[in-house]
PDB file of C-alpha atoms in Angstrom:
ATOM      1  CA  UNK A   1     -16.749  51.160 124.010  1.00 52.00           C
ATOM      2  CA  UNK A   2     -19.181  48.033 124.249  1.00 68.00           C
ATOM      3  CA  UNK A   3     -22.163  50.158 123.218  1.00 74.00           C
ATOM      4  CA  UNK A   4     -20.585  51.408 119.961  1.00 75.00           C
ATOM      5  CA  UNK A   5     -19.564  47.430 119.226  1.00 75.00           C
ATOM      6  CA  UNK A   6     -23.693  46.429 119.511  1.00 79.00           C
ATOM      7  CA  UNK A   7     -24.122  49.417 117.148  1.00 81.00           C
ATOM      8  CA  UNK A   8     -21.932  48.110 114.294  1.00 78.00           C
ATOM      9  CA  UNK A   9     -23.101  44.686 115.088  1.00 80.00           C
ATOM     10  CA  UNK A  10     -26.874  45.103 114.510  1.00 85.00           C
ATOM     11  CA  UNK A  11     -25.870  47.223 111.914  1.00 83.00           C
ATOM     12  CA  UNK A  12     -24.113  44.117 109.840  1.00 82.00           C
ATOM     13  CA  UNK A  13     -26.718  42.100 111.176  1.00 85.00           C
ATOM     14  CA  UNK A  14     -29.734  44.396 109.060  1.00 90.00           C
ATOM     15  CA  UNK A  15     -27.300  45.152 105.776  1.00 85.00           C
ATOM     16  CA  UNK A  16     -26.596  41.243 106.209  1.00 84.00           C
ATOM     17  CA  UNK A  17     -30.243  39.899 106.748  1.00 90.00           C
ATOM     18  CA  UNK A  18     -31.867  42.049 104.106  1.00 89.00           C
ATOM     19  CA  UNK A  19     -29.232  41.206 101.159  1.00 87.00           C
ATOM     20  CA  UNK A  20     -29.656  37.796 102.048  1.00 88.00           C
ATOM     21  CA  UNK A  21     -33.213  37.403 101.311  1.00 92.00           C
ATOM     22  CA  UNK A  22     -32.724  40.263  97.999  1.00 89.00           C
ATOM     23  CA  UNK A  23     -29.783  37.090  97.324  1.00 87.00           C
ATOM     24  CA  UNK A  24     -32.729  34.331  97.958  1.00 89.00           C
ATOM     25  CA  UNK A  25     -34.654  35.404  95.456  1.00 90.00           C
ATOM     26  CA  UNK A  26     -32.103  37.015  92.864  1.00 88.00           C
ATOM     27  CA  UNK A  27     -30.440  33.501  92.777  1.00 86.00           C
ATOM     28  CA  UNK A  28     -33.788  31.968  91.634  1.00 88.00           C
ATOM     29  CA  UNK A  29     -34.756  34.341  88.903  1.00 89.00           C
ATOM     30  CA  UNK A  30     -31.458  33.972  87.681  1.00 89.00           C
ATOM     31  CA  UNK A  31     -30.928  30.504  88.058  1.00 87.00           C
ATOM     32  CA  UNK A  32     -27.617  31.035  89.590  1.00 84.00           C
ATOM     33  CA  UNK A  33     -26.360  27.862  91.984  1.00 81.00           C
ATOM     34  CA  UNK A  34     -23.879  30.186  93.291  1.00 78.00           C
ATOM     35  CA  UNK A  35     -25.989  32.996  94.201  1.00 84.00           C
ATOM     36  CA  UNK A  36     -28.530  30.878  95.888  1.00 84.00           C
ATOM     37  CA  UNK A  37     -26.080  29.137  97.855  1.00 81.00           C
ATOM     38  CA  UNK A  38     -24.513  32.710  99.119  1.00 81.00           C
ATOM     39  CA  UNK A  39     -28.586  33.711 100.315  1.00 84.00           C
ATOM     40  CA  UNK A  40     -28.396  30.122 102.243  1.00 83.00           C
ATOM     41  CA  UNK A  41     -24.894  31.057 104.212  1.00 80.00           C
ATOM     42  CA  UNK A  42     -25.514  35.262 104.594  1.00 82.00           C
ATOM     43  CA  UNK A  43     -28.964  33.739 106.445  1.00 85.00           C
ATOM     44  CA  UNK A  44     -26.665  31.498 108.523  1.00 82.00           C
ATOM     45  CA  UNK A  45     -24.359  34.025 108.650  1.00 81.00           C
ATOM     46  CA  UNK A  46     -27.110  36.653 109.802  1.00 85.00           C
ATOM     47  CA  UNK A  47     -28.538  34.669 112.337  1.00 85.00           C
ATOM     48  CA  UNK A  48     -25.531  33.895 113.610  1.00 82.00           C
ATOM     49  CA  UNK A  49     -24.761  37.782 113.478  1.00 81.00           C
ATOM     50  CA  UNK A  50     -27.635  38.201 115.418  1.00 86.00           C
ATOM     51  CA  UNK A  51     -27.143  35.639 118.265  1.00 84.00           C
ATOM     52  CA  UNK A  52     -23.566  37.514 118.864  1.00 79.00           C
ATOM     53  CA  UNK A  53     -25.405  40.566 119.302  1.00 81.00           C
ATOM     54  CA  UNK A  54     -27.680  39.320 121.786  1.00 84.00           C
ATOM     55  CA  UNK A  55     -24.718  37.683 123.160  1.00 78.00           C
ATOM     56  CA  UNK A  56     -22.917  40.554 123.185  1.00 77.00           C
ATOM     57  CA  UNK A  57     -25.854  43.013 124.643  1.00 80.00           C
ATOM     58  CA  UNK A  58     -25.449  40.617 127.608  1.00 79.00           C
ATOM     59  CA  UNK A  59     -22.254  41.638 128.585  1.00 75.00           C
ATOM     60  CA  UNK A  60     -23.446  45.055 129.145  1.00 74.00           C
ATOM     61  CA  UNK A  61     -24.722  43.498 132.429  1.00 77.00           C
ATOM     62  CA  UNK A  62     -23.207  44.639 135.603  1.00 77.00           C
ATOM     63  CA  UNK A  63     -21.109  41.466 138.158  1.00 75.00           C
ATOM     64  CA  UNK A  64     -23.860  39.543 140.304  1.00 77.00           C
ATOM     65  CA  UNK A  65     -23.714  36.788 142.587  1.00 79.00           C
ATOM     66  CA  UNK A  66     -24.176  34.587 139.812  1.00 76.00           C
ATOM     67  CA  UNK A  67     -21.464  36.148 136.992  1.00 71.00           C
ATOM     68  CA  UNK A  68     -19.376  37.910 139.635  1.00 69.00           C
ATOM     69  CA  UNK A  69     -16.368  38.281 137.014  1.00 71.00           C
ATOM     70  CA  UNK A  70     -19.146  39.941 134.797  1.00 69.00           C
ATOM     71  CA  UNK A  71     -21.063  38.937 131.966  1.00 71.00           C
ATOM     72  CA  UNK A  72     -17.875  39.695 129.237  1.00 72.00           C
ATOM     73  CA  UNK A  73     -17.524  36.466 128.365  1.00 74.00           C
ATOM     74  CA  UNK A  74     -20.395  35.959 126.627  1.00 75.00           C
ATOM     75  CA  UNK A  75     -18.894  38.055 123.795  1.00 72.00           C
ATOM     76  CA  UNK A  76     -16.129  34.847 123.458  1.00 76.00           C
ATOM     77  CA  UNK A  77     -19.180  32.080 123.225  1.00 79.00           C
ATOM     78  CA  UNK A  78     -20.657  35.101 120.340  1.00 75.00           C
ATOM     79  CA  UNK A  79     -17.584  34.461 118.646  1.00 75.00           C
ATOM     80  CA  UNK A  80     -17.710  30.926 118.381  1.00 81.00           C
ATOM     81  CA  UNK A  81     -21.630  30.653 117.903  1.00 79.00           C
ATOM     82  CA  UNK A  82     -20.984  33.214 114.988  1.00 75.00           C
ATOM     83  CA  UNK A  83     -17.651  30.979 113.659  1.00 78.00           C
ATOM     84  CA  UNK A  84     -19.264  27.486 114.027  1.00 83.00           C
ATOM     85  CA  UNK A  85     -22.762  28.693 111.582  1.00 77.00           C
ATOM     86  CA  UNK A  86     -19.717  29.889 109.347  1.00 74.00           C
ATOM     87  CA  UNK A  87     -18.634  26.908 108.574  1.00 81.00           C
ATOM     88  CA  UNK A  88     -21.538  24.490 109.388  1.00 83.00           C
ATOM     89  CA  UNK A  89     -22.448  26.798 105.920  1.00 77.00           C
ATOM     90  CA  UNK A  90     -19.673  26.163 104.252  1.00 76.00           C
ATOM     91  CA  UNK A  91     -20.190  22.492 104.196  1.00 83.00           C
ATOM     92  CA  UNK A  92     -23.702  22.937 103.454  1.00 80.00           C
ATOM     93  CA  UNK A  93     -23.115  24.878 100.463  1.00 76.00           C
ATOM     94  CA  UNK A  94     -20.382  22.305  99.270  1.00 80.00           C
ATOM     95  CA  UNK A  95     -22.821  19.144  99.388  1.00 83.00           C
ATOM     96  CA  UNK A  96     -25.170  21.518  97.465  1.00 79.00           C
ATOM     97  CA  UNK A  97     -23.388  23.106  94.549  1.00 78.00           C
ATOM     98  CA  UNK A  98     -21.556  19.322  94.239  1.00 83.00           C
ATOM     99  CA  UNK A  99     -25.143  18.404  92.041  1.00 82.00           C
ATOM    100  CA  UNK A 100     -24.715  21.339  90.038  1.00 78.00           C
ATOM    101  CA  UNK A 101     -21.376  20.992  89.319  1.00 79.00           C
ATOM    102  CA  UNK A 102     -22.057  17.830  87.679  1.00 84.00           C
ATOM    103  CA  UNK A 103     -25.364  18.787  85.561  1.00 82.00           C
ATOM    104  CA  UNK A 104     -24.584  22.606  84.837  1.00 79.00           C
ATOM    105  CA  UNK A 105     -27.635  24.794  83.947  1.00 80.00           C
ATOM    106  CA  UNK A 106     -27.656  28.355  82.194  1.00 82.00           C
ATOM    107  CA  UNK A 107     -27.847  31.057  84.367  1.00 81.00           C
ATOM    108  CA  UNK A 108     -28.582  35.117  83.894  1.00 84.00           C
ATOM    109  CA  UNK A 109     -24.642  36.463  84.006  1.00 82.00           C
ATOM    110  CA  UNK A 110     -25.435  39.812  83.836  1.00 87.00           C
ATOM    111  CA  UNK A 111     -27.669  39.345  87.260  1.00 85.00           C
ATOM    112  CA  UNK A 112     -25.196  37.831  88.415  1.00 83.00           C
ATOM    113  CA  UNK A 113     -22.568  40.261  88.053  1.00 85.00           C
ATOM    114  CA  UNK A 114     -24.972  42.565  89.482  1.00 87.00           C
ATOM    115  CA  UNK A 115     -25.725  40.300  92.659  1.00 84.00           C
ATOM    116  CA  UNK A 116     -22.304  39.788  92.979  1.00 83.00           C
ATOM    117  CA  UNK A 117     -20.938  43.136  92.867  1.00 87.00           C
ATOM    118  CA  UNK A 118     -23.313  44.726  95.435  1.00 86.00           C
ATOM    119  CA  UNK A 119     -22.579  42.035  97.640  1.00 82.00           C
ATOM    120  CA  UNK A 120     -18.691  42.814  97.534  1.00 82.00           C
ATOM    121  CA  UNK A 121     -19.747  46.324  98.641  1.00 85.00           C
ATOM    122  CA  UNK A 122     -22.268  45.189 101.158  1.00 82.00           C
ATOM    123  CA  UNK A 123     -19.892  43.032 102.717  1.00 78.00           C
ATOM    124  CA  UNK A 124     -16.577  45.583 102.757  1.00 79.00           C
ATOM    125  CA  UNK A 125     -19.098  48.124 104.550  1.00 79.00           C
ATOM    126  CA  UNK A 126     -19.283  45.735 106.862  1.00 75.00           C
ATOM    127  CA  UNK A 127     -15.795  44.507 106.708  1.00 75.00           C
ATOM    128  CA  UNK A 128     -15.029  48.127 107.490  1.00 76.00           C
ATOM    129  CA  UNK A 129     -18.015  48.504 110.187  1.00 71.00           C
ATOM    130  CA  UNK A 130     -15.572  45.775 112.651  1.00 65.00           C
ATOM    131  CA  UNK A 131     -12.480  46.256 110.856  1.00 64.00           C
ATOM    132  CA  UNK A 132     -10.155  47.952 113.835  1.00 65.00           C
ATOM    133  CA  UNK A 133     -11.519  46.376 117.214  1.00 68.00           C
ATOM    134  CA  UNK A 134     -10.410  44.363 119.704  1.00 70.00           C
ATOM    135  CA  UNK A 135     -13.637  42.571 120.453  1.00 71.00           C
ATOM    136  CA  UNK A 136     -13.783  39.239 119.682  1.00 72.00           C
ATOM    137  CA  UNK A 137     -17.337  39.320 118.676  1.00 69.00           C
ATOM    138  CA  UNK A 138     -16.445  41.900 116.255  1.00 73.00           C
ATOM    139  CA  UNK A 139     -13.760  40.001 115.018  1.00 75.00           C
ATOM    140  CA  UNK A 140     -15.159  36.990 114.512  1.00 75.00           C
ATOM    141  CA  UNK A 141     -17.544  38.780 112.089  1.00 76.00           C
ATOM    142  CA  UNK A 142     -15.102  40.501 110.301  1.00 76.00           C
ATOM    143  CA  UNK A 143     -13.733  36.500 109.832  1.00 76.00           C
ATOM    144  CA  UNK A 144     -17.605  36.349 108.113  1.00 75.00           C
ATOM    145  CA  UNK A 145     -17.172  39.216 106.358  1.00 78.00           C
ATOM    146  CA  UNK A 146     -13.906  38.404 104.727  1.00 79.00           C
ATOM    147  CA  UNK A 147     -15.235  34.808 103.862  1.00 77.00           C
ATOM    148  CA  UNK A 148     -18.320  36.410 102.447  1.00 78.00           C
ATOM    149  CA  UNK A 149     -15.795  38.777  99.674  1.00 82.00           C
ATOM    150  CA  UNK A 150     -13.936  36.024  98.898  1.00 83.00           C
ATOM    151  CA  UNK A 151     -16.662  34.047  98.179  1.00 78.00           C
ATOM    152  CA  UNK A 152     -18.220  36.985  95.937  1.00 78.00           C
ATOM    153  CA  UNK A 153     -15.112  37.704  94.221  1.00 83.00           C
ATOM    154  CA  UNK A 154     -15.245  33.800  93.448  1.00 79.00           C
ATOM    155  CA  UNK A 155     -18.749  34.457  91.744  1.00 76.00           C
ATOM    156  CA  UNK A 156     -17.407  37.509  89.413  1.00 78.00           C
ATOM    157  CA  UNK A 157     -15.010  35.356  88.331  1.00 80.00           C
TER     158      UNK A 157
END
């Protein structure tokens, strides 16, 4: 079970990381602050997912003299870290977007639509990967994916 969890988290990390890089360039090319902010938020998510992955791998260690109950609680720490990254990146996004609401600029709507559609597909796949789990770390990552799906839906609208 733990190895499957690690594979799932690793797949979500790589998809999130590579798409965040694509978004970063896409946001600059389309002149879209929404896409650019999503790229920053998704980079934060990818970092949090990577930290969660490292901590989840730590849960595979057997109990020893230092951790007599084992390392299973590292999964909870990973969940906490990823949730904190999500909250911090959301506040950061709000602070960046306020000036663009006051002084809007022209954007490439077709490019935004394409990037947002791809984002919905990727985050939907990532959510499906971690959908049915009892692992708190995967549930936390699933929450991040739900947040991203809502964000991409807002971009599409």
